[in-house]
Each structure stands twice: as structure tokens, then as C-alpha cells.
CSV table of C-alpha atoms in Angstrom, one decimal:
chain,number,residue,atom,x,y,z
F,88,MET,CA,42.4,0.1,-24.0
F,89,LYS,CA,42.1,3.9,-23.6
F,90,LEU,CA,38.7,3.8,-25.3
F,91,ALA,CA,37.5,1.0,-23.0
F,92,LYS,CA,38.6,3.1,-19.9
F,93,LYS,CA,36.8,6.1,-21.3
F,94,ILE,CA,33.6,4.2,-21.9
F,95,SER,CA,33.9,2.7,-18.4
F,96,GLY,CA,34.3,6.2,-16.9
F,97,ILE,CA,31.3,7.5,-18.8
F,98,ILE,CA,29.2,4.5,-17.6
F,99,LEU,CA,30.3,5.1,-14.0
F,100,ILE,CA,29.4,8.8,-14.2
F,101,LEU,CA,26.0,8.0,-15.6
F,102,PHE,CA,25.4,5.4,-12.9
F,103,LEU,CA,26.3,7.9,-10.1
F,104,PHE,CA,24.1,10.6,-11.8
F,105,VAL,CA,21.1,8.3,-11.9
F,106,ALA,CA,21.8,7.0,-8.3
F,107,ALA,CA,21.7,10.6,-7.1
F,108,ILE,CA,18.7,11.7,-9.2
F,109,ILE,CA,16.3,8.8,-8.2
F,110,PRO,CA,16.0,9.7,-4.5
F,111,CYS,CA,15.3,13.4,-5.5
F,112,VAL,CA,12.5,12.2,-7.8
F,113,TYR,CA,10.8,10.2,-5.0
F,114,LYS,CA,11.3,13.0,-2.5
F,115,ILE,CA,9.5,15.4,-4.9
F,116,LYS,CA,6.6,12.9,-5.3
F,117,ALA,CA,6.3,12.5,-1.5
F,118,VAL,CA,6.0,16.3,-1.1
F,119,ARG,CA,3.4,16.6,-3.9
F,120,MET,CA,1.2,13.9,-2.5
F,121,LYS,CA,0.5,15.9,0.7
F,122,ASN,CA,-2.2,18.2,-0.6
F,123,ASP,CA,-5.1,19.7,1.4
F,124,TYR,CA,-7.8,17.2,1.7
F,125,SER,CA,-10.2,19.2,3.8
F,126,GLU,CA,-12.7,19.7,0.9
F,127,ILE,CA,-13.8,16.1,1.3
F,128,TYR,CA,-15.7,17.1,4.5
F,129,LYS,CA,-17.7,19.6,2.4
F,130,ASN,CA,-18.2,17.5,-0.7
F,131,GLU,CA,-21.7,16.2,-0.9
F,132,LYS,CA,-20.5,12.9,-2.5
F,133,TYR,CA,-18.6,11.8,0.6
F,134,GLN,CA,-21.4,12.5,3.1
F,135,LYS,CA,-22.6,8.9,2.9
F,136,SER,CA,-20.5,6.3,4.7
F,137,VAL,CA,-19.4,3.3,2.6
F,138,ALA,CA,-18.4,-0.2,3.8
F,139,VAL,CA,-17.9,-3.7,2.5
F,140,SER,CA,-19.3,-6.6,4.5
F,141,GLY,CA,-18.3,-10.3,4.6
F,142,ILE,CA,-14.6,-9.7,5.4
F,143,THR,CA,-13.1,-12.3,7.8
F,144,VAL,CA,-9.9,-11.1,9.6
F,145,PHE,CA,-7.1,-13.6,9.6
F,146,ALA,CA,-4.0,-13.2,11.9
F,147,GLN,CA,-1.0,-13.7,9.6
F,148,LYS,CA,1.1,-16.8,9.9
F,149,TYR,CA,3.6,-16.1,7.1
F,150,SER,CA,3.1,-12.6,5.8
F,151,CYS,CA,0.7,-9.7,5.7
F,152,GLY,CA,0.6,-9.8,1.9
F,153,TYR,CA,-0.5,-13.4,1.9
F,154,ALA,CA,-3.0,-12.7,4.7
F,155,VAL,CA,-4.6,-9.9,2.7
F,156,ILE,CA,-4.9,-12.1,-0.4
F,157,GLN,CA,-6.5,-14.8,1.8
F,158,MET,CA,-9.0,-12.2,3.2
F,159,ILE,CA,-9.9,-11.1,-0.3
F,160,ALA,CA,-10.2,-14.7,-1.5
F,161,GLN,CA,-12.5,-15.7,1.3
F,162,TRP,CA,-14.7,-12.6,0.6
F,163,ASN,CA,-14.7,-13.6,-3.1
F,164,ASN,CA,-15.9,-17.2,-2.3
F,165,ASN,CA,-12.5,-18.9,-2.7
F,166,PRO,CA,-11.9,-20.6,0.7
F,167,ALA,CA,-9.1,-22.8,-0.7
F,168,LEU,CA,-6.8,-19.8,-1.3
F,169,THR,CA,-5.1,-19.5,2.1
F,170,GLU,CA,-1.8,-18.2,3.4
F,171,GLU,CA,-0.6,-21.7,3.8
F,172,ALA,CA,-1.5,-22.6,0.2
F,173,LEU,CA,0.4,-19.6,-1.1
F,174,PHE,CA,3.5,-20.4,1.0
F,175,ASN,CA,3.5,-24.0,0.1
F,176,GLU,CA,3.2,-23.1,-3.6
F,177,HIS,CA,6.1,-20.7,-3.6
F,178,GLY,CA,8.2,-22.0,-0.6
F,179,LYS,CA,8.8,-18.4,0.4
F,180,ILE,CA,7.2,-14.9,0.6
F,181,VAL,CA,6.8,-13.3,-2.8
F,182,THR,CA,4.7,-10.2,-1.8
F,183,SER,CA,7.4,-8.1,-0.1
F,184,THR,CA,6.9,-5.2,-2.5
F,185,GLY,CA,3.8,-3.5,-3.8
F,186,ARG,CA,4.5,-4.5,-7.4
F,187,ALA,CA,4.9,-8.1,-6.3
F,188,LEU,CA,1.7,-8.0,-4.3
F,189,ALA,CA,-0.3,-6.6,-7.2
F,190,ALA,CA,1.2,-9.3,-9.5
F,191,GLU,CA,0.2,-12.1,-7.1
F,192,MET,CA,-3.3,-10.8,-6.7
F,193,ASN,CA,-3.7,-10.7,-10.4
F,194,ARG,CA,-2.5,-14.2,-10.7
F,195,LYS,CA,-4.6,-15.6,-7.8
F,196,ILE,CA,-7.7,-13.4,-8.0
F,197,PRO,CA,-8.5,-13.4,-11.8
F,198,ASP,CA,-12.1,-12.2,-11.3
F,199,TYR,CA,-10.6,-8.7,-10.8
F,200,LYS,CA,-7.8,-6.7,-12.4
F,201,THR,CA,-5.7,-5.3,-9.6
F,202,ARG,CA,-4.1,-2.0,-10.3
F,203,MET,CA,-1.6,-0.4,-8.0
F,204,TYR,CA,-1.7,3.3,-7.5
F,205,LYS,CA,1.2,4.9,-5.6
F,206,TYR,CA,2.3,8.4,-4.5
F,207,LEU,CA,-1.3,9.5,-4.8
F,208,LYS,CA,-2.2,13.0,-3.6
F,209,ASN,CA,-4.2,12.8,-0.3
F,210,THR,CA,-7.4,13.6,-2.1
F,211,GLU,CA,-6.8,11.1,-4.8
F,212,LEU,CA,-6.1,8.4,-2.2
F,213,ILE,CA,-9.4,9.1,-0.5
F,214,TYR,CA,-11.3,9.3,-3.7
F,215,ASN,CA,-10.0,5.9,-4.8
F,216,VAL,CA,-10.8,4.3,-1.5
F,217,TYR,CA,-14.3,5.7,-1.4
F,218,ASP,CA,-15.1,4.8,-5.0
F,219,SER,CA,-14.0,1.2,-4.5
F,220,LEU,CA,-15.9,0.7,-1.3
F,221,GLU,CA,-18.9,2.3,-2.8
F,222,ALA,CA,-18.7,-0.3,-5.6
F,223,GLY,CA,-18.6,-3.0,-2.9
F,224,VAL,CA,-15.0,-3.9,-3.1
F,225,PRO,CA,-12.4,-3.7,-0.2
F,226,VAL,CA,-9.1,-1.9,-0.7
F,227,PRO,CA,-5.7,-3.4,0.0
F,228,PHE,CA,-3.1,-0.8,0.9
F,229,GLU,CA,0.4,-0.2,2.2
F,230,TRP,CA,1.0,1.7,5.4
F,231,ALA,CA,3.0,2.0,8.7
F,232,ALA,CA,1.5,-0.2,11.4
F,233,LYS,CA,2.7,-1.3,14.9
F,234,LYS,CA,3.5,-4.9,15.9
F,235,ASP,CA,4.3,-5.3,19.6
F,236,ASP,CA,5.0,-1.5,19.9
F,237,GLU,CA,7.4,-1.5,16.9
F,238,TRP,CA,6.6,0.2,13.6
F,239,THR,CA,6.5,-2.0,10.5
F,240,LEU,CA,5.9,-1.7,6.8
F,241,HIS,CA,2.6,-3.5,6.5
F,242,TYR,CA,-0.3,-4.4,4.1
F,243,SER,CA,-3.9,-4.3,5.3
F,244,LEU,CA,-7.4,-4.1,3.9
F,245,ILE,CA,-9.7,-1.1,4.1
F,246,THR,CA,-13.3,-2.1,4.6
F,247,GLY,CA,-15.1,1.1,5.5
F,248,LEU,CA,-14.9,4.9,5.2
F,249,ASP,CA,-17.1,7.4,7.0
F,250,VAL,CA,-16.0,10.9,6.1
F,251,PRO,CA,-18.5,12.8,8.3
F,252,GLY,CA,-17.6,10.5,11.2
F,253,ASP,CA,-13.9,10.9,10.4
F,254,ARG,CA,-13.4,7.2,10.5
F,255,ILE,CA,-11.7,4.6,8.4
F,256,THR,CA,-12.1,0.9,9.2
F,257,VAL,CA,-9.2,-1.5,8.6
F,258,ALA,CA,-9.0,-5.3,8.6
F,259,ASN,CA,-5.4,-5.7,10.0
F,260,PRO,CA,-3.6,-9.0,9.4
F,261,TYR,CA,-2.1,-8.6,12.8
F,262,GLY,CA,-5.4,-10.1,13.8
F,263,PHE,CA,-7.9,-7.3,14.5
F,264,VAL,CA,-10.2,-4.7,13.1
F,265,GLU,CA,-9.2,-1.1,13.9
F,266,GLU,CA,-10.9,2.3,13.3
F,267,ILE,CA,-8.7,5.3,12.8
F,268,SER,CA,-9.2,9.0,11.8
F,269,ILE,CA,-8.5,10.1,8.3
F,270,GLU,CA,-5.6,12.2,9.6
F,271,GLU,CA,-4.0,9.2,11.2
F,272,PHE,CA,-4.6,7.2,8.1
F,273,LEU,CA,-2.8,9.7,5.9
F,274,GLY,CA,0.0,10.0,8.4
F,275,ARG,CA,0.6,6.3,8.2
F,276,THR,CA,0.1,5.8,4.4
F,277,SER,CA,2.7,8.6,3.9
F,278,PHE,CA,4.9,6.8,6.5
F,279,ASP,CA,5.4,10.1,8.4
F,280,ALA,CA,4.2,8.2,11.5
F,281,TYR,CA,6.9,5.5,11.2
F,282,GLU,CA,9.3,6.3,14.1
F,283,LYS,CA,13.0,5.2,14.0
F,284,MET,CA,12.7,3.8,10.4
F,285,PRO,CA,15.5,1.3,9.7
F,286,LEU,CA,18.0,2.4,7.1
F,287,PHE,CA,17.2,-0.3,4.6
F,288,ILE,CA,13.5,0.8,4.5
F,289,LYS,CA,14.6,4.4,4.1
F,290,PHE,CA,16.7,3.3,1.1
F,291,GLY,CA,13.8,1.3,-0.2
F,292,PHE,CA,11.6,4.4,-0.3
F,293,ALA,CA,14.4,6.5,-1.7
F,294,TYR,CA,14.9,4.2,-4.7
F,295,GLY,CA,11.3,3.2,-5.3
F,296,VAL,CA,11.3,-0.3,-3.9
F,297,PHE,CA,8.6,0.7,-1.4
F,298,GLU,CA,5.8,3.1,-2.0
F,299,LYS,CA,3.8,5.8,-0.2
F,300,ASN,CA,0.1,6.6,-0.4
F,301,ALA,CA,-0.3,3.3,-2.2
F,302,VAL,CA,-3.5,1.4,-2.8
F,303,PHE,CA,-4.4,-1.7,-4.8
F,304,ILE,CA,-7.8,-1.2,-6.6
F,305,LEU,CA,-9.6,-4.3,-7.8
F,306,GLU,CA,-11.5,-3.5,-11.0
F,307,ARG,CA,-13.9,-5.7,-13.0
């Protein structure tokens, strides 16, 4: 009995220790990702704007994750893969986290291998986006977006990047295309722009359920 209590006590201490350490780890990652990205404006490679054509914007009916998959599927000549088809198959939303979105994209878009990159440094994030667009492939990503003047955790699709023009083009499943500055883009992928963030989302970031500076790169 004494041994069992001792083991239980050790397990509890280890659990509390891990529970305290995990938020610190993600906080450090969030600090490290905010490096100086100003060199992109001088780098010769990024002086040419890049964009992907053929993207149809769909206003989401069930979820932004499903809408992003539908946009990619339509672009990839698979019109049968729709939000409704995804919802009917699962009977629920299965793309509420970045890992789950990547898994569903790999399952439903087998022509590409989707790799999720998270907590990228600002420069790494821009490099990844530029290289994918230059290769002719749009970039799903995770960011803070507004819906009826309220901030949300949201998935969208990057379709263009113009560094000299300081402009990023986004196909937003809220039903429109928007162009924003690189500074605003990074403020929203880092979720610094998210005002009055609900506690459950804060905990999600603290314990690695949700991700910052996260993109999903489709590779052949």
C-alpha cells in the first residue's frame, strides 16, 4: 500500500512538472519565431511576384478546413471533393487542428504530400510560402481572421505574394479574396492580432493543440 502511494505521488509530481513545462516550451518557440524579416525586401530572389491562378473561393458552409480542402481539390481538378461530401462522409468536422487538417489533406489529395510546418521563424514562413507559390502550388495556412467583427482561429489559402509591393493575396473561406501587407500577415499568423482571445484557445496554444506561424506545404 505504501509503495502504491509512493508511486502515485511520483506520477502526480511528474504530471504537474510536465504540465508546467509544456507552456514554457511553446512560449519560447513563439518568441524565437519573431525574427527580423526585413532582408526579404533586399533579397534579389523575392523581387519577382508569384501567384497561383485557377483558385475558386468558396464561402464555407461547415468549416474553414473543409472549405480549404474543397478549394484545393477544385484547383487540382477534383470537383467531386466538396465540403458537403467531406461532412457527409465523417458526419462531423475533423479538421479542427492543424495536424488533423494535414492528415485529411493527405488522405483526400493523394497527388501531393502535405507537410505541416509550425512555429516557423518569420523569414522561414515567407520562404516556404514563396517557394510553394513559385512552384505553382497554393499554400493553406492557419491565422487569426475576423468574422462579423469577431476574431477567430481560421484556415485560409495563400494564392499570391508580392514582396516589393508588400502584398499577400489570400482566398478566405469566409467568402472573399483579400490582400494584406506582410506585416499584417505576420501579426495574424503569430496570433498577436487576435484581440480578446478566449481562454480555451489560449490553453490550446499553451499546450500545443493549436499552432502559430503554421503553413501546410503540398509537395510532389
